[in-house]
Short mmCIF file of C-alpha atoms and ligand atoms in Angstrom, two decimals:
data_model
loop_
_atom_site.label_atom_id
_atom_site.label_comp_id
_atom_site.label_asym_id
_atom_site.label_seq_id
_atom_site.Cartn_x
_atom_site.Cartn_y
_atom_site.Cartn_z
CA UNK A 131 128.88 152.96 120.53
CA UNK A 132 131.05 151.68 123.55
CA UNK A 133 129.12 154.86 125.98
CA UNK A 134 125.29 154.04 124.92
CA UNK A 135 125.89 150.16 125.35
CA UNK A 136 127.53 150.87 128.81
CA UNK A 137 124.03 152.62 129.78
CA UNK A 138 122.65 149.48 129.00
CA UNK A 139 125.35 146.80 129.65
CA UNK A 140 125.45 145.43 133.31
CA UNK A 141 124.39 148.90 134.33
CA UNK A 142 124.81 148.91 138.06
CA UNK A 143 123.44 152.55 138.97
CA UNK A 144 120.32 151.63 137.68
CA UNK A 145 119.78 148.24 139.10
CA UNK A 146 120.88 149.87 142.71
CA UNK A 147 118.50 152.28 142.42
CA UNK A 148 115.36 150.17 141.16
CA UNK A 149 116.12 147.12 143.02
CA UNK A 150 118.15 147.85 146.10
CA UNK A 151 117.32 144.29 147.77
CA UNK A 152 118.31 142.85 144.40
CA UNK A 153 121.69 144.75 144.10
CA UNK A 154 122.64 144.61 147.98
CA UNK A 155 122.30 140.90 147.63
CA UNK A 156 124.33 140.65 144.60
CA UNK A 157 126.88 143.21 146.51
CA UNK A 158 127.44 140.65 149.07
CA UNK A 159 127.98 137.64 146.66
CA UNK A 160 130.64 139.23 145.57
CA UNK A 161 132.41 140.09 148.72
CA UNK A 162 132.11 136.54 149.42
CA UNK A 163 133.83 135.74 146.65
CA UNK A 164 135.89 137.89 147.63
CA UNK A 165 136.75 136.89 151.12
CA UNK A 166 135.93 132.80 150.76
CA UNK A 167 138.62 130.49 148.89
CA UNK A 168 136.75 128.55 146.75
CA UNK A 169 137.75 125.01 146.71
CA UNK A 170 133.89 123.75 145.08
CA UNK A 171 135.66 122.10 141.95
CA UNK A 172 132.55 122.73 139.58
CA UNK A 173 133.19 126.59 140.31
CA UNK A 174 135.20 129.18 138.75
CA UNK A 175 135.31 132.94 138.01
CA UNK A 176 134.11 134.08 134.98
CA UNK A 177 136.07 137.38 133.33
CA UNK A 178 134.62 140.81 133.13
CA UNK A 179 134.44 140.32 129.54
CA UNK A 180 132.23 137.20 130.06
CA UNK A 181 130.17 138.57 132.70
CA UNK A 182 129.19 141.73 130.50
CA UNK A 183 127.91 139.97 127.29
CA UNK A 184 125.71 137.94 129.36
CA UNK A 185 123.84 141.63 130.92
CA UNK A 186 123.28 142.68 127.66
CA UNK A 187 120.30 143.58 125.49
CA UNK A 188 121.25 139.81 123.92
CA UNK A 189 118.83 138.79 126.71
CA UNK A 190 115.75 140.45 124.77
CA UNK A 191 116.39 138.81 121.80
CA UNK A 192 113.97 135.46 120.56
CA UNK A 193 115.45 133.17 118.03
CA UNK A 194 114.48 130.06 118.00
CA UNK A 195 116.10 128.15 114.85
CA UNK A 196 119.99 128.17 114.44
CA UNK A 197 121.79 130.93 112.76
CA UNK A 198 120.37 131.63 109.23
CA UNK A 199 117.38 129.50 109.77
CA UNK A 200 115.16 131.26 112.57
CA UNK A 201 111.49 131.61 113.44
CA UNK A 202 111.70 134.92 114.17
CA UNK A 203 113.25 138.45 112.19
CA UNK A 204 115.81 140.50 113.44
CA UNK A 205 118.21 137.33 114.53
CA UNK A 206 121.25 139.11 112.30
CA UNK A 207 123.17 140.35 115.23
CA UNK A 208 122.50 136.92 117.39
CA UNK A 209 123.88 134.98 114.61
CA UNK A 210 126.94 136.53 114.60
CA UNK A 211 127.71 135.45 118.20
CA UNK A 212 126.42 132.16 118.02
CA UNK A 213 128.05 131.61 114.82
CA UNK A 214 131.26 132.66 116.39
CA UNK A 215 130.27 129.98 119.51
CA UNK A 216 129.80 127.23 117.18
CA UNK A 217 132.91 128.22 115.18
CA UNK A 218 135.12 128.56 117.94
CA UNK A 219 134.01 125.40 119.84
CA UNK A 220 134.80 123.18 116.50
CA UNK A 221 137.90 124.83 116.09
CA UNK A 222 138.90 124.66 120.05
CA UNK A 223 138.57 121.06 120.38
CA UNK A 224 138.82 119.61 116.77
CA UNK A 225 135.14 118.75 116.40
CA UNK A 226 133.10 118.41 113.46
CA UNK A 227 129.37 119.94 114.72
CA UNK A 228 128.90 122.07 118.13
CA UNK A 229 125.56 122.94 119.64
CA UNK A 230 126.02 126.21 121.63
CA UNK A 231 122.29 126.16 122.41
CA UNK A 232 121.80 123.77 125.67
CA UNK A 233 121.19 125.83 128.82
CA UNK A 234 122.99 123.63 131.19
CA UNK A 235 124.51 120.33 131.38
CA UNK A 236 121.16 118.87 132.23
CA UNK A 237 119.38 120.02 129.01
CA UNK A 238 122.61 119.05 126.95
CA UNK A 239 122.62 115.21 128.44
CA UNK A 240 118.70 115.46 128.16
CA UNK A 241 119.07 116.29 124.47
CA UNK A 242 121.84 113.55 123.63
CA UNK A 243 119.52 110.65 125.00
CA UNK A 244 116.67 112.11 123.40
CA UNK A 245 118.59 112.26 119.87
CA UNK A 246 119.66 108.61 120.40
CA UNK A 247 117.32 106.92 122.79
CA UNK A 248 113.79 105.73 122.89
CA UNK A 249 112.39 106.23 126.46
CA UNK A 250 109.74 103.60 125.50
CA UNK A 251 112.14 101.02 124.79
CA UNK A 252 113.93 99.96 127.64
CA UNK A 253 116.08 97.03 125.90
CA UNK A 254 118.17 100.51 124.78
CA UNK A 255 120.64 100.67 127.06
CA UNK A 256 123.42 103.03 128.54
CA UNK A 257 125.94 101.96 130.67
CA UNK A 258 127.38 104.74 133.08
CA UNK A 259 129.70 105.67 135.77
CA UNK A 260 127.56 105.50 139.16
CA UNK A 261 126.87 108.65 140.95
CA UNK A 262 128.46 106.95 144.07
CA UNK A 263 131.46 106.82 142.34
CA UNK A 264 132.15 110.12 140.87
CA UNK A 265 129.14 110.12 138.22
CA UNK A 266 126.62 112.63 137.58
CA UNK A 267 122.74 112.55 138.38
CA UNK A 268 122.12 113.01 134.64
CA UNK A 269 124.12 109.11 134.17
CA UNK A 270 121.38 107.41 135.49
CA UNK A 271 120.74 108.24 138.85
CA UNK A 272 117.39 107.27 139.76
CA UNK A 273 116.15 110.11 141.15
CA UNK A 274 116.90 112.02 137.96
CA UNK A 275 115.00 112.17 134.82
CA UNK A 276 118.15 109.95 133.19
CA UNK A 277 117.17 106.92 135.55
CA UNK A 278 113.31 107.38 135.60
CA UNK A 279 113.04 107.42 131.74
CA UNK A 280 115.83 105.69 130.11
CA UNK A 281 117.75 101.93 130.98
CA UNK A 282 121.12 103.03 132.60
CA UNK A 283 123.88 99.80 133.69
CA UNK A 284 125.87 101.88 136.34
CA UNK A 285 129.43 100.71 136.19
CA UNK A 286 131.89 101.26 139.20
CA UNK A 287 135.12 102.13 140.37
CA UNK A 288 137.89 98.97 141.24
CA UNK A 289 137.22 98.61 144.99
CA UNK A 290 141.62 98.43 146.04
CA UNK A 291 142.65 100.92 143.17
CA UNK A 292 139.34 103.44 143.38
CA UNK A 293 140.17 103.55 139.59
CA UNK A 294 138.11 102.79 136.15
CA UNK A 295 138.95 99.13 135.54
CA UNK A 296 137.95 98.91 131.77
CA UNK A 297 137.74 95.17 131.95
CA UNK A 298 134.84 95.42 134.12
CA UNK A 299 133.41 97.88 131.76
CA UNK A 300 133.79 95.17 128.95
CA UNK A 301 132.16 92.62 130.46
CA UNK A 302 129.34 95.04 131.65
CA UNK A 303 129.18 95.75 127.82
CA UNK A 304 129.33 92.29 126.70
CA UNK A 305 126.38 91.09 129.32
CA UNK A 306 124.09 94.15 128.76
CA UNK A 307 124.72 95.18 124.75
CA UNK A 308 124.02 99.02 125.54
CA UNK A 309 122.70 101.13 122.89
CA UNK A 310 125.56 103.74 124.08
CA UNK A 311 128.56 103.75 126.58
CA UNK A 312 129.06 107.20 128.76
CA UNK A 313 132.39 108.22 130.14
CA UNK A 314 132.80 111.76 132.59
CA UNK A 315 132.48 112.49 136.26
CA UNK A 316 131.52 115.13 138.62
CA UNK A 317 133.91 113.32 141.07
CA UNK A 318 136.79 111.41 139.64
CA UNK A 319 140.31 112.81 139.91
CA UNK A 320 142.00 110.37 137.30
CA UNK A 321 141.99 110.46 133.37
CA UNK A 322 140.13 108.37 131.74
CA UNK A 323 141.03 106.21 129.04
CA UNK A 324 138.87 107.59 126.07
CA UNK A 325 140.71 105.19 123.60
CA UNK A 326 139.98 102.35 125.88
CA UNK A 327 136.13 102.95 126.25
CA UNK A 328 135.51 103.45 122.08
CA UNK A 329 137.30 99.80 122.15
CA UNK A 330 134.73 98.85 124.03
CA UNK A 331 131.61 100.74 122.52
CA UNK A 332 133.07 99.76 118.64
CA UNK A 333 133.14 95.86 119.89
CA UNK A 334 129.50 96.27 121.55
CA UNK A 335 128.32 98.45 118.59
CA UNK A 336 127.34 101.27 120.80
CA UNK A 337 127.65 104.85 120.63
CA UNK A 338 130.46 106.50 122.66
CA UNK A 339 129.83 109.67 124.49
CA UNK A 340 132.01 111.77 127.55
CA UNK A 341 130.44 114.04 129.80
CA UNK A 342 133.21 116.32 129.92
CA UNK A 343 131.73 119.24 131.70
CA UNK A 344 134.44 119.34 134.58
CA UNK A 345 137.81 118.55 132.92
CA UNK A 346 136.76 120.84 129.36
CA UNK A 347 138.78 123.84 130.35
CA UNK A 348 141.62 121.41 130.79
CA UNK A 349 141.32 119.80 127.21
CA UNK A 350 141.33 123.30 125.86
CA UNK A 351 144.80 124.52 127.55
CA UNK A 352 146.04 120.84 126.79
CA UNK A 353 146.05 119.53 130.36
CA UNK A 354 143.92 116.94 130.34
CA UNK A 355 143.22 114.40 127.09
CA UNK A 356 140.60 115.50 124.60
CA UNK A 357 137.45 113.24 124.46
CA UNK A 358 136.49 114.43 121.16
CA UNK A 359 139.31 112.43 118.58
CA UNK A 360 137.29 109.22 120.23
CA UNK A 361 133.73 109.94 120.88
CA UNK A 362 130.44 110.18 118.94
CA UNK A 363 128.78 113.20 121.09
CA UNK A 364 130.66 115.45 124.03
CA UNK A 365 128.97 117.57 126.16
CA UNK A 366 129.91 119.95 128.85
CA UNK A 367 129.14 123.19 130.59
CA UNK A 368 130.86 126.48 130.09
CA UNK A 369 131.06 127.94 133.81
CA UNK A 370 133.40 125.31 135.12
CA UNK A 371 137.13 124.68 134.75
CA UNK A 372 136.34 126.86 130.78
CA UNK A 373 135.48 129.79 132.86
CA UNK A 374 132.34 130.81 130.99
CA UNK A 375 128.47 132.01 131.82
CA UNK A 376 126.50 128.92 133.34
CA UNK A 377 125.26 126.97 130.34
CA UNK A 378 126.39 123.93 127.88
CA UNK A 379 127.71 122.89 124.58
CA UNK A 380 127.62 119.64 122.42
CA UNK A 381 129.72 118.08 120.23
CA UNK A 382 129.54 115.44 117.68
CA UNK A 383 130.78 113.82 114.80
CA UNK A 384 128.75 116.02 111.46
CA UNK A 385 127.13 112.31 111.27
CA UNK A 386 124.83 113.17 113.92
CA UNK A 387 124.33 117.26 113.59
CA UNK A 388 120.93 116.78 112.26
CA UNK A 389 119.36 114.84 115.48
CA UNK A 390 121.32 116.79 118.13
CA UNK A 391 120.05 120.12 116.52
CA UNK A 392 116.32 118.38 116.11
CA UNK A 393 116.78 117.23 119.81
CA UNK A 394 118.17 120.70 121.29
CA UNK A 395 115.44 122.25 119.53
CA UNK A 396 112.45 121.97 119.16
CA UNK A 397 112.45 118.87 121.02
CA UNK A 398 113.86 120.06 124.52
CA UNK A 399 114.29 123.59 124.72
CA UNK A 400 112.53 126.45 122.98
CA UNK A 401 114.05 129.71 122.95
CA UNK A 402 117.87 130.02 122.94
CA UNK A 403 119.46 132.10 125.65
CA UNK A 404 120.96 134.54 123.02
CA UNK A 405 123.11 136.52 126.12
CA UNK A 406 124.66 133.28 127.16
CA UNK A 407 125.55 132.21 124.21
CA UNK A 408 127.45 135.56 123.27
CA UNK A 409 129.48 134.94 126.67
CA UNK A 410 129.96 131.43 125.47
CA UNK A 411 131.76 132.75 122.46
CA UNK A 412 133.88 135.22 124.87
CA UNK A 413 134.55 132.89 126.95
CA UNK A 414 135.84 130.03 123.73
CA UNK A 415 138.12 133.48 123.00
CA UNK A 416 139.64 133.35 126.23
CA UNK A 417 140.23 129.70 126.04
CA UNK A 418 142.24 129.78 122.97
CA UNK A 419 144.95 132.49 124.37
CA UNK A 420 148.01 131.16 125.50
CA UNK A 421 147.25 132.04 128.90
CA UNK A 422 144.49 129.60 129.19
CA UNK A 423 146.53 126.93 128.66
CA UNK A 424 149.45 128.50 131.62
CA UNK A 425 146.12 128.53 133.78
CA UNK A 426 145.02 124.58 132.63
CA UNK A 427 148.22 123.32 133.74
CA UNK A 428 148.13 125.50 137.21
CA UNK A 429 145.22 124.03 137.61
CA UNK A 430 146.61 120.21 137.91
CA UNK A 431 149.83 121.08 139.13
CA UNK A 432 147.76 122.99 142.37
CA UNK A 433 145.00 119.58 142.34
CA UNK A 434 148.46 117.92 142.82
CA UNK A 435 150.31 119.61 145.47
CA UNK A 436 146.76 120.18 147.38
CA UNK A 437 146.08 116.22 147.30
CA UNK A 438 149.69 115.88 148.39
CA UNK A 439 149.38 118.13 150.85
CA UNK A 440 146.53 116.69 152.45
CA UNK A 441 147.97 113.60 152.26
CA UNK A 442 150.78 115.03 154.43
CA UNK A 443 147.99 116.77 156.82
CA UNK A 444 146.77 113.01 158.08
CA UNK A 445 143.79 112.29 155.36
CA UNK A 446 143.59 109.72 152.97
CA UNK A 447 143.69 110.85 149.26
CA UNK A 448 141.44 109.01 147.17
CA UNK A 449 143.02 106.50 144.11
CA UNK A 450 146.20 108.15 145.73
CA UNK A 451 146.35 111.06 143.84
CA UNK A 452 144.99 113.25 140.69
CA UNK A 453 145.66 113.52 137.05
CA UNK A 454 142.71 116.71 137.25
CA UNK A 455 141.29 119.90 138.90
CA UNK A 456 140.06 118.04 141.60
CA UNK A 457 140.45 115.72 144.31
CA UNK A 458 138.51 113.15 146.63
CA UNK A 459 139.49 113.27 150.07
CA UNK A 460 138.74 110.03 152.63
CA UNK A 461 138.19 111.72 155.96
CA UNK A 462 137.89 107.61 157.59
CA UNK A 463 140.84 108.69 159.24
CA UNK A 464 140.68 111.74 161.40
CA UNK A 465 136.73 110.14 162.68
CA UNK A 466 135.08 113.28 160.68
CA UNK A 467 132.01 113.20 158.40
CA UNK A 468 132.26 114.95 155.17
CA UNK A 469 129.33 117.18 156.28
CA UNK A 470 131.31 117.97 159.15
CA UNK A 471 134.10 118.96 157.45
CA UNK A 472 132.39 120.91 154.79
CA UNK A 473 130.71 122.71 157.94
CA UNK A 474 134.08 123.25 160.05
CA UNK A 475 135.68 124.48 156.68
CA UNK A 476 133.68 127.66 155.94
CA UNK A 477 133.65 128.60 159.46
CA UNK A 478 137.25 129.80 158.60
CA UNK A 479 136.38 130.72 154.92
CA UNK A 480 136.86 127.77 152.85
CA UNK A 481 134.59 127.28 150.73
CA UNK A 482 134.30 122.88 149.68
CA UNK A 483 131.45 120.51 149.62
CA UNK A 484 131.27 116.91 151.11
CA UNK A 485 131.23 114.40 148.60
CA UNK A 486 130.57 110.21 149.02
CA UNK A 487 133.79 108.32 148.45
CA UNK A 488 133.68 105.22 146.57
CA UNK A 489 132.18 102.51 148.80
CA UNK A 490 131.29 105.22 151.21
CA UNK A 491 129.69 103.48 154.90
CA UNK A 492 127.58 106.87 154.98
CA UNK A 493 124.87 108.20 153.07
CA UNK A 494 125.17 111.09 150.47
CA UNK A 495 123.82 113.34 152.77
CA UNK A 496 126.41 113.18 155.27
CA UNK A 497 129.35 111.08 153.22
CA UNK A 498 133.05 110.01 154.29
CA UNK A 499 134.63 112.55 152.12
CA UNK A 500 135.14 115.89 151.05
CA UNK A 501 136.09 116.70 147.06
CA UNK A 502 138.89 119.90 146.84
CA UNK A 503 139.50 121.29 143.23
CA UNK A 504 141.64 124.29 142.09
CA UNK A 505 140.16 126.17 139.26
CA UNK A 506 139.05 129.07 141.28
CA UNK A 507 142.82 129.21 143.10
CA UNK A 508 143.98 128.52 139.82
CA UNK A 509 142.55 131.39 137.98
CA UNK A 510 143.27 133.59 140.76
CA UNK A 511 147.11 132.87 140.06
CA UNK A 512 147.81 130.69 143.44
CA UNK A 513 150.28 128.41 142.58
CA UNK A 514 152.14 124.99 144.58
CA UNK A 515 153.31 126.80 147.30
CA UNK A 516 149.65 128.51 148.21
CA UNK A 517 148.60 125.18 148.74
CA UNK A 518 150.82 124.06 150.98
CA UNK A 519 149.27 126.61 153.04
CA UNK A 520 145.59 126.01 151.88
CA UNK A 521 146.38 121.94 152.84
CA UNK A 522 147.87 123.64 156.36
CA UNK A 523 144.64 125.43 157.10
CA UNK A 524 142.19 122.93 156.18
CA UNK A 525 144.53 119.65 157.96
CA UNK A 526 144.76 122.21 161.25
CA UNK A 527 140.66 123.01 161.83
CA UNK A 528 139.44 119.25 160.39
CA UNK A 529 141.98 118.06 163.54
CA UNK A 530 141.16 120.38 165.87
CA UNK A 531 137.47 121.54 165.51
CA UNK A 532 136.58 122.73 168.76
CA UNK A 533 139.49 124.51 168.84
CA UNK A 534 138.56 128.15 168.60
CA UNK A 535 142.09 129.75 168.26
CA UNK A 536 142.61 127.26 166.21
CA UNK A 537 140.04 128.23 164.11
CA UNK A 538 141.12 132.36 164.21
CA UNK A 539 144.39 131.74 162.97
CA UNK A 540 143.04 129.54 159.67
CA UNK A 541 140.37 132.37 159.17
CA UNK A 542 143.31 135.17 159.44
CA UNK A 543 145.23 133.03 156.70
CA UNK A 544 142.93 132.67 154.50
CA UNK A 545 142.21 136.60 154.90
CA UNK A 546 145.52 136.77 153.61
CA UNK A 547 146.02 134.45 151.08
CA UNK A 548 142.55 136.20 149.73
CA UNK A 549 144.28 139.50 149.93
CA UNK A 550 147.41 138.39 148.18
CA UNK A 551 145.07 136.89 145.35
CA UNK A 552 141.98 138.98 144.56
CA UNK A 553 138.91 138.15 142.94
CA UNK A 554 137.76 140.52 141.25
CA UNK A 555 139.95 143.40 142.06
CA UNK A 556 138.26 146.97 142.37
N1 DSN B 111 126.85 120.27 140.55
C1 DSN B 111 127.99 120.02 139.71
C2 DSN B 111 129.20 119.67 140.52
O1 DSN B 111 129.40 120.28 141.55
O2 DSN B 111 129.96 118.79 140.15
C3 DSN B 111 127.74 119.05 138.64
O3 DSN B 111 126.65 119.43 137.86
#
């Protein structure tokens, strides 16, 4: 078996040869990844194992339906893996029902307001952390389809601690009676109080859900607390700090199965990405080793020592610090934009994106900050002292920008600390 699927299988000979443009591209993606440190929090690098069940013949397969219930013949061998998805997801995090079928975070968000949520009736509310603040276009930013179609209350961060203050989320809740209450963030380095906000949706009557999509892969190692014991519905995607193919999962309480399966499909996706979801279930596999859970841990303790490092470097650390993968970084202090910084950064091979701070004097586009996160270091086995050097690097250039030694010796150590660390060894 293990020869003929290999023909098949992520067969690069034949790809090089029919699509040299195609391949040479994807050739230099991955010496990038090679050669860049990647510091964009939302990335990772997914295992061999992962990458292979996603460039299989999974791909050809339609099945739209869930396992044992399909529109179409021939689903036997795709139910097995998305059986073993949806098995291993309830197991991994303690939850009743999992949907393995959403193809990103997006679709998975889209499908939970469109189980619970009448986009003709705006009196249903959600109330939401603001993008601004560390939320997520799909919580009600209006340039999304969350903000166009549906009534989001944007909640914000404490202005002196740059934290959640809950009371503020009560009396948002009390004023605005929202139909459901949404915890998560795409840029938020603390935990958040899960207990705390089902309080406050069970006194409102609303339904609780958590975005979890960044901080999953640290609620499956144990790093981070798990959203699931308190919420009604959890989404997240796979390819973040869980390591996995590009694509999403929800959760809920068996209560609601029925309308997140109804709402998944038919009612916002068709098709199933069969391939994806078989590197889901790899990648659920991999979570549940006891290395996963070494690696969710290196993952704060490096968020940690990188925030403290930068600290030490001259910048200002947002909320003072990070309970997570990730960390906000106020560049008010050195006179840089976050643009800037983002720019002078992968001049010398670090790869980070600007991000608006809370309150930020600049817009998005250019921003006062830059966000840092350490899954990809993480998973590459860097540990506290690497980022003592990593804070070094990036403290040296964002000081001294024109400085073009200055400049060659960051790009030279981060050659090395690349070397030391391989992605993707050959
Ligand atoms: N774009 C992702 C991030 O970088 O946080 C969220 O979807």
């Amino acid at each position: 078996m293990g020869g003929a699927v290999r023909d098949y299988a992520a067969d690069w000979d034949a790809l090089s040869r029919s699509d040299p443009e195609v391949a040479r591209a994807i050739a230099d993606e991955l010496n990038r990844e090679r050669s860049t440190l990647r510091l964009i929090a939302s990335e990772n690098y997914a295992s061999p194992a992962v990458l292979a069940a996603q460039a299989s013949t999974m791909n050809n397969k339609y099945a739209e339906g869930y396992p044992g219930r399909r529109y179409y013949g021939g689903c036997e061998f795709v139910d097995v893996t998305e059986t073993l998805a949806v098995e291993r997801a309830k197991e991994l995090f303690g939850a009743e029902h999992a949907n393995v079928q959403p193809h990103a975070g997006a679709q998975a968000n889209m499908a939970v307001y469109g189980a619970f949520l009448d986009p003709k009736d705006p009196s249903q509310k959600v109330l939401g952390l603001v993008l601004p603040h560390g939320g997520h276009l799909t919580h009600g930013s209006p340039v999304n389809f969350s903000g166009k179609w549906f009534s989001f209350i944007g909640y914000e961060v404490d202005k002196d601690s740059e934290t959640i203050d809950m009371d503020r989320v009560r009396d948002l809740a009390l004023q605005h009676r929202p139909r459901m209450i949404l915890a998560g963030f795409t840029a938020y380095p603390r935990v958040i109080d899960f207990e705390a906000f089902r309080r406050v949706a069970d006194e409102v009557e609303a339904l609780f859900m958590v975005d979890a999509s960044h901080f999953i892969g640290l609620v499956a190692g144990g790093a981070y607390p798990n959203p699931v014991p308190h919420a009604d519905v959890v989404t997240f995607t796979t390819h973040k700090t869980l390591r996995g193919p590009r694509g999403a999962v929800i959760l809920s309480r068996s209560e609601y199965a029925k309308a997140i399966d109804k709402a998944v499909f038919p009612m916002m996706q068709g098709g199933p990405l069969e391939h994806v979801i078989a590197a889901k279930a790899v990648c659920l596999h991999e979570a549940m080793q006891p290395e996963f859970a070494e690696y969710a841990w290196r993952v704060v303790r490096t968020a940690r020592a990188l925030a403290g490092g930068l600290a030490g470097a001259g910048l200002r650390v947002v909320s003072g610090g990070t309970d997570s993968h990730l960390a906000l970084v106020d560049l008010q202090p050195i006179g840089m934009t976050g643009a800037e910084a983002e720019a002078t950064c992968e001049e010398v091979g670090v790869a980070l994106n600007k991000n608006a701070i809370p309150f930020d004097p600049l817009p998005p586009a250019t921003a006062s900050g830059i966000r840092v996160g350490t899954p990809g270091p993480a998973t590459l086995g860097m540990d506290e002292p690497e980022m003592a050097e990593i804070a070094g690097i990036i403290g040296d250039v964002l000081r001294r920008p024109e400085d073009g030694a200055v400049k060659e010796d960051a790009r030279g150590r981060v050659r090395s600390l690349m070397d030391r660390f391989p992605a993707y060894p050959g």
